[in-house]
mmCIF file of C-alpha atoms in Angstrom:
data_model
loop_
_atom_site.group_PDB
_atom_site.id
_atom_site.type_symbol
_atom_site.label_atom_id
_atom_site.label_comp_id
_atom_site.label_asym_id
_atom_site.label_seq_id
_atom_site.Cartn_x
_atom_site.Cartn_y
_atom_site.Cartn_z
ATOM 1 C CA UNK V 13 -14.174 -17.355 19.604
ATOM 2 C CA UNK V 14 -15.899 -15.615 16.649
ATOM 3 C CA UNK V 15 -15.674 -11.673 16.717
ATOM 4 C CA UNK V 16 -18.914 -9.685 15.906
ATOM 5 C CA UNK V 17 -18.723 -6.415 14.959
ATOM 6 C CA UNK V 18 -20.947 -5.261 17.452
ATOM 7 C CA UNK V 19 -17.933 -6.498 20.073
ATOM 8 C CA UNK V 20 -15.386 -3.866 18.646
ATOM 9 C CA UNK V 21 -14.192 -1.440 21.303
ATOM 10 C CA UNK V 22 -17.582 0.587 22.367
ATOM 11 C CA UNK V 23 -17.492 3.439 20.288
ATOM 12 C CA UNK V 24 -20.995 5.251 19.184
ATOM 13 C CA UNK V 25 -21.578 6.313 15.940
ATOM 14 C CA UNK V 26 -21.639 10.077 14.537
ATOM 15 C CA UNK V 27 -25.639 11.199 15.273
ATOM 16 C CA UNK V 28 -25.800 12.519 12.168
ATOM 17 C CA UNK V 29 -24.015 9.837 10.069
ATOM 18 C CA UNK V 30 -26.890 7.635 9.769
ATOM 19 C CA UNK V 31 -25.095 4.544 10.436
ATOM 20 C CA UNK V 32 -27.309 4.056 13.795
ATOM 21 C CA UNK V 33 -30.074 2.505 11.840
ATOM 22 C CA UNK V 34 -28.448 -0.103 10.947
ATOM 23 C CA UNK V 35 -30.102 -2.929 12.243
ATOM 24 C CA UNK V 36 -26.929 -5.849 12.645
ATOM 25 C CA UNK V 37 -23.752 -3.145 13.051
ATOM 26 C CA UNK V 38 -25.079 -0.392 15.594
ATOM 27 C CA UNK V 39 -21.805 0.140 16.772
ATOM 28 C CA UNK V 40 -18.853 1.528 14.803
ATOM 29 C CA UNK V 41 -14.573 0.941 14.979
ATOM 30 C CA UNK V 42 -14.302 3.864 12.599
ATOM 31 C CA UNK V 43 -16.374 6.296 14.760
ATOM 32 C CA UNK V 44 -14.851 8.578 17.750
ATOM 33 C CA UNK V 45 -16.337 7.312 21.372
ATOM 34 C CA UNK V 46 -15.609 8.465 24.889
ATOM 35 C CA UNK V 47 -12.336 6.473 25.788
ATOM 36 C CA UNK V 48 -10.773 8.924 28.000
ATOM 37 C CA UNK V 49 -6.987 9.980 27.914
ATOM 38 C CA UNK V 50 -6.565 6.495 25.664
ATOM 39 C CA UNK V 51 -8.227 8.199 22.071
ATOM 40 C CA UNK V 52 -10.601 7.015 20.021
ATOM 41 C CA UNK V 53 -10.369 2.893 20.208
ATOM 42 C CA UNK V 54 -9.289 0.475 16.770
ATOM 43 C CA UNK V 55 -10.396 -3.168 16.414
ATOM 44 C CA UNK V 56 -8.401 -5.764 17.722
ATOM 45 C CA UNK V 57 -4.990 -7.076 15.607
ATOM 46 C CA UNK V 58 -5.888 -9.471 13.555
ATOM 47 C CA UNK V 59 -9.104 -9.087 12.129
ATOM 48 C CA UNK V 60 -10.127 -7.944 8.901
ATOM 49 C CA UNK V 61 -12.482 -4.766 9.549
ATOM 50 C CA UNK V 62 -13.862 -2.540 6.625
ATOM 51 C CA UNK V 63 -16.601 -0.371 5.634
ATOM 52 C CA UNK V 64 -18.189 2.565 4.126
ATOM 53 C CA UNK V 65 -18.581 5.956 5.587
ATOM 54 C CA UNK V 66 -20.290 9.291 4.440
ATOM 55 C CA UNK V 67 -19.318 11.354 7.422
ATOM 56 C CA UNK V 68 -20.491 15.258 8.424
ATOM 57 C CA UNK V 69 -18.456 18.164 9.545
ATOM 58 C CA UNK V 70 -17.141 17.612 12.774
ATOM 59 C CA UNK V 71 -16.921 13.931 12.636
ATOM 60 C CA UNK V 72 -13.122 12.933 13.468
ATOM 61 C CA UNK V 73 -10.935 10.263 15.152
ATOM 62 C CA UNK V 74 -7.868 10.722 17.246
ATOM 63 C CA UNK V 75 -5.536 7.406 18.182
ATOM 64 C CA UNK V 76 -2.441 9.248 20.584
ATOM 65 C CA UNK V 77 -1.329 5.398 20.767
ATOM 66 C CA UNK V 78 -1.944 4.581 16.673
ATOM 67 C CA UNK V 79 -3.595 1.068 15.991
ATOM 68 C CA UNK V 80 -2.195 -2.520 15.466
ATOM 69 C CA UNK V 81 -3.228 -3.069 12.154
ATOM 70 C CA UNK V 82 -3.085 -0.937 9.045
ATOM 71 C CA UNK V 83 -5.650 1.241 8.153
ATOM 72 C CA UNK V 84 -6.198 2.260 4.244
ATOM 73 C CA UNK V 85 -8.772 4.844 3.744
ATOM 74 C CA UNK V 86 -10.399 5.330 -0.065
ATOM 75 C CA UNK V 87 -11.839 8.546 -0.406
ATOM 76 C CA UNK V 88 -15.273 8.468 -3.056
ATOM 77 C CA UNK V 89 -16.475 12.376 -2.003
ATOM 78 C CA UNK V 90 -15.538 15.255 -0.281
ATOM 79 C CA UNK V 91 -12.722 15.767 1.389
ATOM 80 C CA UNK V 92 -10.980 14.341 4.413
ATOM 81 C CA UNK V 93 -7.658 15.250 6.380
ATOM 82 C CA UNK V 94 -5.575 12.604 8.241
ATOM 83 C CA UNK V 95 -2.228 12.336 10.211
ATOM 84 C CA UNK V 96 0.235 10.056 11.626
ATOM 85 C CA UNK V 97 3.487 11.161 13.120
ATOM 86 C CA UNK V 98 4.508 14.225 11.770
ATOM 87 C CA UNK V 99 3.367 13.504 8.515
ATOM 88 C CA UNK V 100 -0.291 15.115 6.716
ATOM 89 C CA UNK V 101 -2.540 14.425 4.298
ATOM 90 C CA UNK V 102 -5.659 15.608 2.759
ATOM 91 C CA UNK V 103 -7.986 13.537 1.002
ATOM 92 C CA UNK V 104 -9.978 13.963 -2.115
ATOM 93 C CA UNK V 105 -11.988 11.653 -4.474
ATOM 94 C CA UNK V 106 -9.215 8.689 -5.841
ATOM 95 C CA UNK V 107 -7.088 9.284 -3.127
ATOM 96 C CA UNK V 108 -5.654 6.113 -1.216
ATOM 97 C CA UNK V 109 -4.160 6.800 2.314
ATOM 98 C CA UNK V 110 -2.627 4.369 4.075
ATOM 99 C CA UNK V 111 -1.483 3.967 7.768
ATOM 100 C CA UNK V 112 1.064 1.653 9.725
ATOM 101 C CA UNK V 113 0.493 0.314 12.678
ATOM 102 C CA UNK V 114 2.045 1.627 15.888
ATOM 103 C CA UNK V 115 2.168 5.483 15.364
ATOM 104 C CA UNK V 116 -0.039 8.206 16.530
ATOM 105 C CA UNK V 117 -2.726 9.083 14.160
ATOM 106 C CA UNK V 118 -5.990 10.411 13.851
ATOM 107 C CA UNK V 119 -8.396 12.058 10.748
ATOM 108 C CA UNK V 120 -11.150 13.779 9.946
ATOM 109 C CA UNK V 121 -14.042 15.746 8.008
ATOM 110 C CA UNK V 122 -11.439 18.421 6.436
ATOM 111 C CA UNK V 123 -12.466 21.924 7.741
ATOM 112 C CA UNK V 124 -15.041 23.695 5.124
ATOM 113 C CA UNK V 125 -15.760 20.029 3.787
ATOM 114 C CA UNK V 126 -19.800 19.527 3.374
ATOM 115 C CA UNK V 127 -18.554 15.975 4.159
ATOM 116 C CA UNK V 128 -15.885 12.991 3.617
ATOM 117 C CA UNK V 129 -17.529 9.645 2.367
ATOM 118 C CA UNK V 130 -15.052 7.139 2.400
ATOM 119 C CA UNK V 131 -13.914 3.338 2.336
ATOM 120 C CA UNK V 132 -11.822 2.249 5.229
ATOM 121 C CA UNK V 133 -10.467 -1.275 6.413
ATOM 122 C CA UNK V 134 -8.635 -2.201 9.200
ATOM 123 C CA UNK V 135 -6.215 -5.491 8.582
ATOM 124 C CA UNK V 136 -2.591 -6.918 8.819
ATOM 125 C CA UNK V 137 -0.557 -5.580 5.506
ATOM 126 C CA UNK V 138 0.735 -8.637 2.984
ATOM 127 C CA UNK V 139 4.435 -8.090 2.441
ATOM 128 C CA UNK V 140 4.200 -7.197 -0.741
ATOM 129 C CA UNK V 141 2.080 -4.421 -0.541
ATOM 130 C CA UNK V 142 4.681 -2.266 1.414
ATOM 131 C CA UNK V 143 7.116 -2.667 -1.561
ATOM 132 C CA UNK V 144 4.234 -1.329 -3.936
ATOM 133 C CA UNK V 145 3.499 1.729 -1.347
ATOM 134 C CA UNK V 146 7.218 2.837 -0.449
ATOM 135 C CA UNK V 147 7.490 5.328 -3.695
ATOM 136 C CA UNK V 148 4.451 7.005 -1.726
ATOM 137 C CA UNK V 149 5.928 7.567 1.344
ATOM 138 C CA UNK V 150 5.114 10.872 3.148
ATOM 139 C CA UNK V 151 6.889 9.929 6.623
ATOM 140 C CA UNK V 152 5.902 7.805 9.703
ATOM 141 C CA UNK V 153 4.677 5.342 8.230
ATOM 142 C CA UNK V 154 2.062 7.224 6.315
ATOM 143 C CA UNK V 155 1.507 6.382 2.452
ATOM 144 C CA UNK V 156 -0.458 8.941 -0.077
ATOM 145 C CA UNK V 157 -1.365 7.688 -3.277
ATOM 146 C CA UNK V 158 -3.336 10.564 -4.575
ATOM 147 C CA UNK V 159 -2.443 10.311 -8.549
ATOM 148 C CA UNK V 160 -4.415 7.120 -9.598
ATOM 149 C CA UNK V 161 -5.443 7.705 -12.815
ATOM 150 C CA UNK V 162 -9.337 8.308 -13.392
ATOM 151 C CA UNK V 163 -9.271 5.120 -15.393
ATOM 152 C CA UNK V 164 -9.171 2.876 -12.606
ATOM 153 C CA UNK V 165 -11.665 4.756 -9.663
ATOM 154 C CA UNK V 166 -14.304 2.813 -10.927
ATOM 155 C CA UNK V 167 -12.953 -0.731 -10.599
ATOM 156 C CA UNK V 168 -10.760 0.409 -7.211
ATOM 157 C CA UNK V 169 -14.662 1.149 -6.166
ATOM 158 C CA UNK V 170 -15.895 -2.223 -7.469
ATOM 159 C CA UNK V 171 -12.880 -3.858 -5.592
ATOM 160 C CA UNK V 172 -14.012 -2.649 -2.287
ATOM 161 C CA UNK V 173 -17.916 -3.440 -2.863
ATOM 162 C CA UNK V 174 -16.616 -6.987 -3.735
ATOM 163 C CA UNK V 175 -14.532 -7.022 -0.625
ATOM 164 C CA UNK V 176 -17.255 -5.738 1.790
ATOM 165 C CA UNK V 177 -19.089 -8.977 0.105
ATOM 166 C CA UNK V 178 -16.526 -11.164 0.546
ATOM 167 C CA UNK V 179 -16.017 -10.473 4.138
ATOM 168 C CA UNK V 180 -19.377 -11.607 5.114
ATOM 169 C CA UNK V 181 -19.578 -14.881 3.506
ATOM 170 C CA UNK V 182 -20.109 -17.495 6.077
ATOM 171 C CA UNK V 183 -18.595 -20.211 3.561
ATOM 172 C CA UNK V 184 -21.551 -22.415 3.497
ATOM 173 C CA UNK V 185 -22.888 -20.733 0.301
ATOM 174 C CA UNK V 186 -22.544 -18.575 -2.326
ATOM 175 C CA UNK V 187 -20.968 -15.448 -1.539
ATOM 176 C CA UNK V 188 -22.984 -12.693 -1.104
ATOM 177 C CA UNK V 189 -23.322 -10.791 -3.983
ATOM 178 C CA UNK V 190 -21.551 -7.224 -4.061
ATOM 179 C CA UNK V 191 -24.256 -4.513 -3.355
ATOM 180 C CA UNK V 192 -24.094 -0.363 -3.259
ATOM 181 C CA UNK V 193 -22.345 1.117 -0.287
ATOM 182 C CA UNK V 194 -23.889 1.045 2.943
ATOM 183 C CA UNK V 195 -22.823 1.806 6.524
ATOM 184 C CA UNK V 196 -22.529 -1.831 7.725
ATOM 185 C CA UNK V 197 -19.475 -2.877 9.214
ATOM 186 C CA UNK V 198 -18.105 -5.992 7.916
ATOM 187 C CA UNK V 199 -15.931 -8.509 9.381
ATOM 188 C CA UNK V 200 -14.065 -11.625 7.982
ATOM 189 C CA UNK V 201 -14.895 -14.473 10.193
ATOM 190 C CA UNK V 202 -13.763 -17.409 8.455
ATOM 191 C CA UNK V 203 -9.480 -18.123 7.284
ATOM 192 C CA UNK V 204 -11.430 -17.972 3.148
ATOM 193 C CA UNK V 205 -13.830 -14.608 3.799
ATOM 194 C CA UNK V 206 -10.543 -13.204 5.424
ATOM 195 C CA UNK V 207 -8.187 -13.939 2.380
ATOM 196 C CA UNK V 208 -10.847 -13.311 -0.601
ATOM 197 C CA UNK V 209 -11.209 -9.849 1.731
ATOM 198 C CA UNK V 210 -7.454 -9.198 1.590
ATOM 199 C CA UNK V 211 -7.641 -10.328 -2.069
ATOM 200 C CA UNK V 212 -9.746 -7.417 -3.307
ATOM 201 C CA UNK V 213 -7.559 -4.996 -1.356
ATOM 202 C CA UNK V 214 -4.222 -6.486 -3.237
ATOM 203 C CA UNK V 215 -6.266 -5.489 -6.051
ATOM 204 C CA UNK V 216 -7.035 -2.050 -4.884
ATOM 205 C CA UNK V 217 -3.157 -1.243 -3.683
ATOM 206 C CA UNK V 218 -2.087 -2.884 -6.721
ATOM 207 C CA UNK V 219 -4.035 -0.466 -9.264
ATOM 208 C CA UNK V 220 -3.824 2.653 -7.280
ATOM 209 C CA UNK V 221 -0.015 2.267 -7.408
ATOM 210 C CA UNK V 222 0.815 1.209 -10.407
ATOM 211 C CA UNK V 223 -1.243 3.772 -12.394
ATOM 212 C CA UNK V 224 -0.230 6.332 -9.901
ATOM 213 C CA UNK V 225 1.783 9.102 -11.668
ATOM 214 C CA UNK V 226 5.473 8.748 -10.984
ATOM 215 C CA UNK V 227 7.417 11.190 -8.958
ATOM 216 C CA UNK V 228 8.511 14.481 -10.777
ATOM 217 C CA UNK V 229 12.569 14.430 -11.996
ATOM 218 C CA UNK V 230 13.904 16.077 -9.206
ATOM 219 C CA UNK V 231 14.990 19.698 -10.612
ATOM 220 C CA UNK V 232 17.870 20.178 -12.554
ATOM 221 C CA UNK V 233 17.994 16.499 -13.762
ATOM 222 C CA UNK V 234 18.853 15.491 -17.079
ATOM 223 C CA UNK V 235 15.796 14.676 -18.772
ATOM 224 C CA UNK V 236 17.774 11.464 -20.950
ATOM 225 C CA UNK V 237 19.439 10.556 -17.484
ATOM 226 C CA UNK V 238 15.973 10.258 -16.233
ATOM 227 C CA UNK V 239 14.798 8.014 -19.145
ATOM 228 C CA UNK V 240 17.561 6.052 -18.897
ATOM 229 C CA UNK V 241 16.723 5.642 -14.999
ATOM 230 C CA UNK V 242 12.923 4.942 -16.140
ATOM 231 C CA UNK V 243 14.350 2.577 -18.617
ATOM 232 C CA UNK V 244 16.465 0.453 -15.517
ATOM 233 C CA UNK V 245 13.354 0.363 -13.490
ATOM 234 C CA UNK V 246 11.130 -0.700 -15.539
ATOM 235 C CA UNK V 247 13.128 -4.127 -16.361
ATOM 236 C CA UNK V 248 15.904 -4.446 -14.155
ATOM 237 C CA UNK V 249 15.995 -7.789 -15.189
ATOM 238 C CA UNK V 250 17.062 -7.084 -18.425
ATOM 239 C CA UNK V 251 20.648 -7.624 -20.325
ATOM 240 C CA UNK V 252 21.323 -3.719 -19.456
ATOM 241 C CA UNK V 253 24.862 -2.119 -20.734
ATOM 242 C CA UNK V 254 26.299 0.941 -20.693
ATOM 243 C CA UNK V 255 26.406 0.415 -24.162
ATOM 244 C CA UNK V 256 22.250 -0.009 -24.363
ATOM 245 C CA UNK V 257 21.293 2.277 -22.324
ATOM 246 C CA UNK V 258 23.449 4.845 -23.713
ATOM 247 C CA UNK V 259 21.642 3.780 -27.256
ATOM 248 C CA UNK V 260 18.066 4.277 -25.485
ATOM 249 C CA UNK V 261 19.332 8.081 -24.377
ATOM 250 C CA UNK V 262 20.575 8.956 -27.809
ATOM 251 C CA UNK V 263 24.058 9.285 -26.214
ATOM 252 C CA UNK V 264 27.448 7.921 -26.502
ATOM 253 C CA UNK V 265 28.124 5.671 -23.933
ATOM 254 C CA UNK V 266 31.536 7.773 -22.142
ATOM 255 C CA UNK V 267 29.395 10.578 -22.308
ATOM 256 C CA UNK V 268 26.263 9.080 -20.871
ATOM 257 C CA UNK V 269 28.240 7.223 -17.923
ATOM 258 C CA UNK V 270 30.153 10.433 -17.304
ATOM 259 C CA UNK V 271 26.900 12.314 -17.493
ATOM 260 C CA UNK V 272 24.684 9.513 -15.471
ATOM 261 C CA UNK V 273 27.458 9.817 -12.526
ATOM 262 C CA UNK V 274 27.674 13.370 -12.119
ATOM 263 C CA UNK V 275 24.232 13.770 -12.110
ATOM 264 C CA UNK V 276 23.078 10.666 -9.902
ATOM 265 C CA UNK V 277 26.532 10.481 -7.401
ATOM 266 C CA UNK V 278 26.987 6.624 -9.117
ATOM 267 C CA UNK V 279 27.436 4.619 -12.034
ATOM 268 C CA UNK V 280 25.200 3.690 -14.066
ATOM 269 C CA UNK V 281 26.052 0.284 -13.589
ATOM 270 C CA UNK V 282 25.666 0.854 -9.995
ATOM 271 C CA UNK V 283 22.418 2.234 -10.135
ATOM 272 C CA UNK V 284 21.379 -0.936 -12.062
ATOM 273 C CA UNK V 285 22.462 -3.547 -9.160
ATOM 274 C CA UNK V 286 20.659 -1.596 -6.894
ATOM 275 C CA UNK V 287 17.764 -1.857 -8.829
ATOM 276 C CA UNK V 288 18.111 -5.208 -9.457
ATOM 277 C CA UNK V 289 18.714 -6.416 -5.614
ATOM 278 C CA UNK V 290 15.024 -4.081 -5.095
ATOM 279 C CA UNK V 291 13.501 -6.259 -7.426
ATOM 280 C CA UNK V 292 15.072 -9.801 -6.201
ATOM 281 C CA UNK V 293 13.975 -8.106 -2.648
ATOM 282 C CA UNK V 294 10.234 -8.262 -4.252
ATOM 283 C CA UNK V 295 10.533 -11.122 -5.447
ATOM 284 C CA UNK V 296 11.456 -12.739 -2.533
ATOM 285 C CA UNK V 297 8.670 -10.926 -0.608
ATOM 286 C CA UNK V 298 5.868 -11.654 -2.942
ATOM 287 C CA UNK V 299 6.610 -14.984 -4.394
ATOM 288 C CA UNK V 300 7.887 -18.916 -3.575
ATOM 289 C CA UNK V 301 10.108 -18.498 -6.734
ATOM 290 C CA UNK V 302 13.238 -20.682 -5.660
ATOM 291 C CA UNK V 303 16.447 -18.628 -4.875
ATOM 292 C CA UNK V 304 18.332 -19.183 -7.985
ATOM 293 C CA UNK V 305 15.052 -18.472 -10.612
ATOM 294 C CA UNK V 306 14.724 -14.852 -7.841
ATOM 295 C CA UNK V 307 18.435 -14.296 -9.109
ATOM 296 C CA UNK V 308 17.844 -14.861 -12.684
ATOM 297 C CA UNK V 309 14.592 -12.920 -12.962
ATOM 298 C CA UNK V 310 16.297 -10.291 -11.112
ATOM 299 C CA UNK V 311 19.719 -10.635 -13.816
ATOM 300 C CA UNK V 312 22.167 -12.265 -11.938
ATOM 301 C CA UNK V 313 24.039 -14.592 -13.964
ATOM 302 C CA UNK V 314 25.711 -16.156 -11.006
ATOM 303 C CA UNK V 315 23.823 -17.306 -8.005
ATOM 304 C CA UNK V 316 27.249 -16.816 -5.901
ATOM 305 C CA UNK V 317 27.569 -13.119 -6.821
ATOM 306 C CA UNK V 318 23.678 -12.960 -6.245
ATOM 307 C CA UNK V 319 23.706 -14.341 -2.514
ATOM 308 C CA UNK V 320 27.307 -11.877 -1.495
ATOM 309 C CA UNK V 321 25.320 -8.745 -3.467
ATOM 310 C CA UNK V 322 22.300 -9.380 -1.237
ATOM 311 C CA UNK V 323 23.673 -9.772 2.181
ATOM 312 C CA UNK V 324 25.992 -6.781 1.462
ATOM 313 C CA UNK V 325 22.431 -4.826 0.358
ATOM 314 C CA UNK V 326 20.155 -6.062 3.045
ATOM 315 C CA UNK V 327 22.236 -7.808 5.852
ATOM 316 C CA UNK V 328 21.207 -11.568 5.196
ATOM 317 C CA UNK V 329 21.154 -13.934 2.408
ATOM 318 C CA UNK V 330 17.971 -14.261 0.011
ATOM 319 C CA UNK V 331 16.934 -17.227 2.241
ATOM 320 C CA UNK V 332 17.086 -15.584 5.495
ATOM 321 C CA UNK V 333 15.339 -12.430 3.907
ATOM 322 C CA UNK V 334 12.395 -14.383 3.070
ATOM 323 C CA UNK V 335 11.692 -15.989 6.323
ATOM 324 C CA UNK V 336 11.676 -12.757 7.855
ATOM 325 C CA UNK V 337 9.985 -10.420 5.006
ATOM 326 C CA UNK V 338 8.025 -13.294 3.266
ATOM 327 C CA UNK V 339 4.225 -13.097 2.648
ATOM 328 C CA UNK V 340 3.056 -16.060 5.218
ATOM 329 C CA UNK V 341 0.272 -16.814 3.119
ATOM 330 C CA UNK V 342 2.038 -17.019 -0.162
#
């Protein structure tokens, strides 16, 4: 049976948020409610729940139990604080926050904040997206992106608008078209409003993290071993030597192994079949690619030595992985 928005859990919306005009969506997942010892309720698994908040001091939400789906928050103004676990978070303008299901969490107008206006959806995370988010980790399951570059805010923004569109198309006509921000609560009926939804939000993970600014070198590191690690990740694919990445460091290649070990605690050519089992990992999450093109793409020249290096990595073969880590949809 069809889900309306207005039969999310009963929670009433912030009196001073102005969502409680809104004539189709009186009712909010997003907002705190009276639930007793349980917290402040989340929409059901399964669904596909976003919208777009502008939120007062003293608004906040607290789930002791977590939620069932994912929640990633896009800040737009002011400032908001969230947790989950022992992990926290504040949130400025650009910053992407993300949540995993199944840990104790909760957010809010940051203290001294005028207020926190805000995208937020509620859905079940693609595969892939995880592998994007991991560098980002901050612990229990919490993800900070918070170093997209300017550069892509304003087509992150036009991501979401499109999504909150998408969500509401019946699939009988045109999609509605994307319109300003609003405090309507959308939610993808149909198996097509539900994927173009999930779409746009690939879109959004996908450009927040990969314009994010990488981690700092940790201290004391090499600044040529850290190009040459740069230079791995970027293409672990690649014909990689000692020999060639040695020549991308300016170093001799006994001195940059020697040096690359010391610093790292492994070889370089360790550090590239690590890298190179991540990216088959991807691969396999992300894409129907057949086995042996996953191997090659990922710079195995031998689909035998492929499958042993992968069940020694990750405790199954390549097959096996993507049955269980596989994007369903894909």
């Amino acid at each position: 049976m069809p889900v309306r928005a207005d039969g999310l859990p009963d929670t009433a919306a912030h009196p001073d948020s102005g969502d409680a005009g809104d004539d189709e969506h009186t009712e909010s997942p997003e907002s705190p409610g009276n639930t007793g010892d349980g917290g402040d309720p989340a929409p059901p698994p399964g669904l596909v729940v976003l919208g777009h908040f502008d939120q007062p001091p003293g608004y906040g939400v607290n789930r002791p139990h977590g939620s069932a789906s994912w929640l990633f928050t896009w800040t737009t103004a002011g400032r908001g604080r969230l947790w989950q676990g022992g992990a926290r978070t504040m949130a400025g303008a650009g910053d992407l926050v993300v949540l995993a299901p199944g840990v104790p969490h909760g957010y809010a107008v940051e203290p001294g904040a005028r207020h926190w206006q805000f995208w937020w959806v509620h859905c079940q995370a693609r595969p892939s997206w995880v592998t994007w988010l991991r560098p980002y980790g901050t612990g229990d399951g919490m993800y900070a992106v918070t170093s997209a570059p300017a550069g892509v805010h304003g087509r992150v923004g036009t991501a979401f608008r499109r999504m909150h569109a998408d969500a509401r198309w019946t699939g009988t006509e045109a999609p509605p078209d994307a319109s300003p921000p609003n405090p309507q609560v959308a939610v993808a009926h149909g198996s097509a409003a539900r994927e173009l939804a999930l779409c746009a939000l690939e879109e959004v993970v996908l450009l927040t993290t990969a314009g994010a600014r990488p981690a700092a070198p940790r201290p004391g590191l090499d600044a040529r071993i850290h190009r040459a690690q740069e230079l791995i990740d970027a293409d672990p694919g690649a014909p990689h030597t000692v020999r060639s990445l040695a020549g991308g460091v300016a170093l001799s290649p006994s001195r940059f192994a020697h040096l690359f070990s010391r610093q790292l605690g492994q070889s370089p050519m360790r550090a590239l079949r690590e890298a190179r089992l991540r990216h088959a990992a991807r691969l396999l999450e992300s894409t129907d690619l057949p086995v042996e093109r996953v191997a090659v793409a990922s710079g195995f020249v031998s689909p035998f030595h492929f499958n042993r290096a992968f069940r020694e990595r990750y405790g199954e073969p390549p097959g096996a992985y993507r049955s269980t880590h596989g994007d369903p949809s894909g």
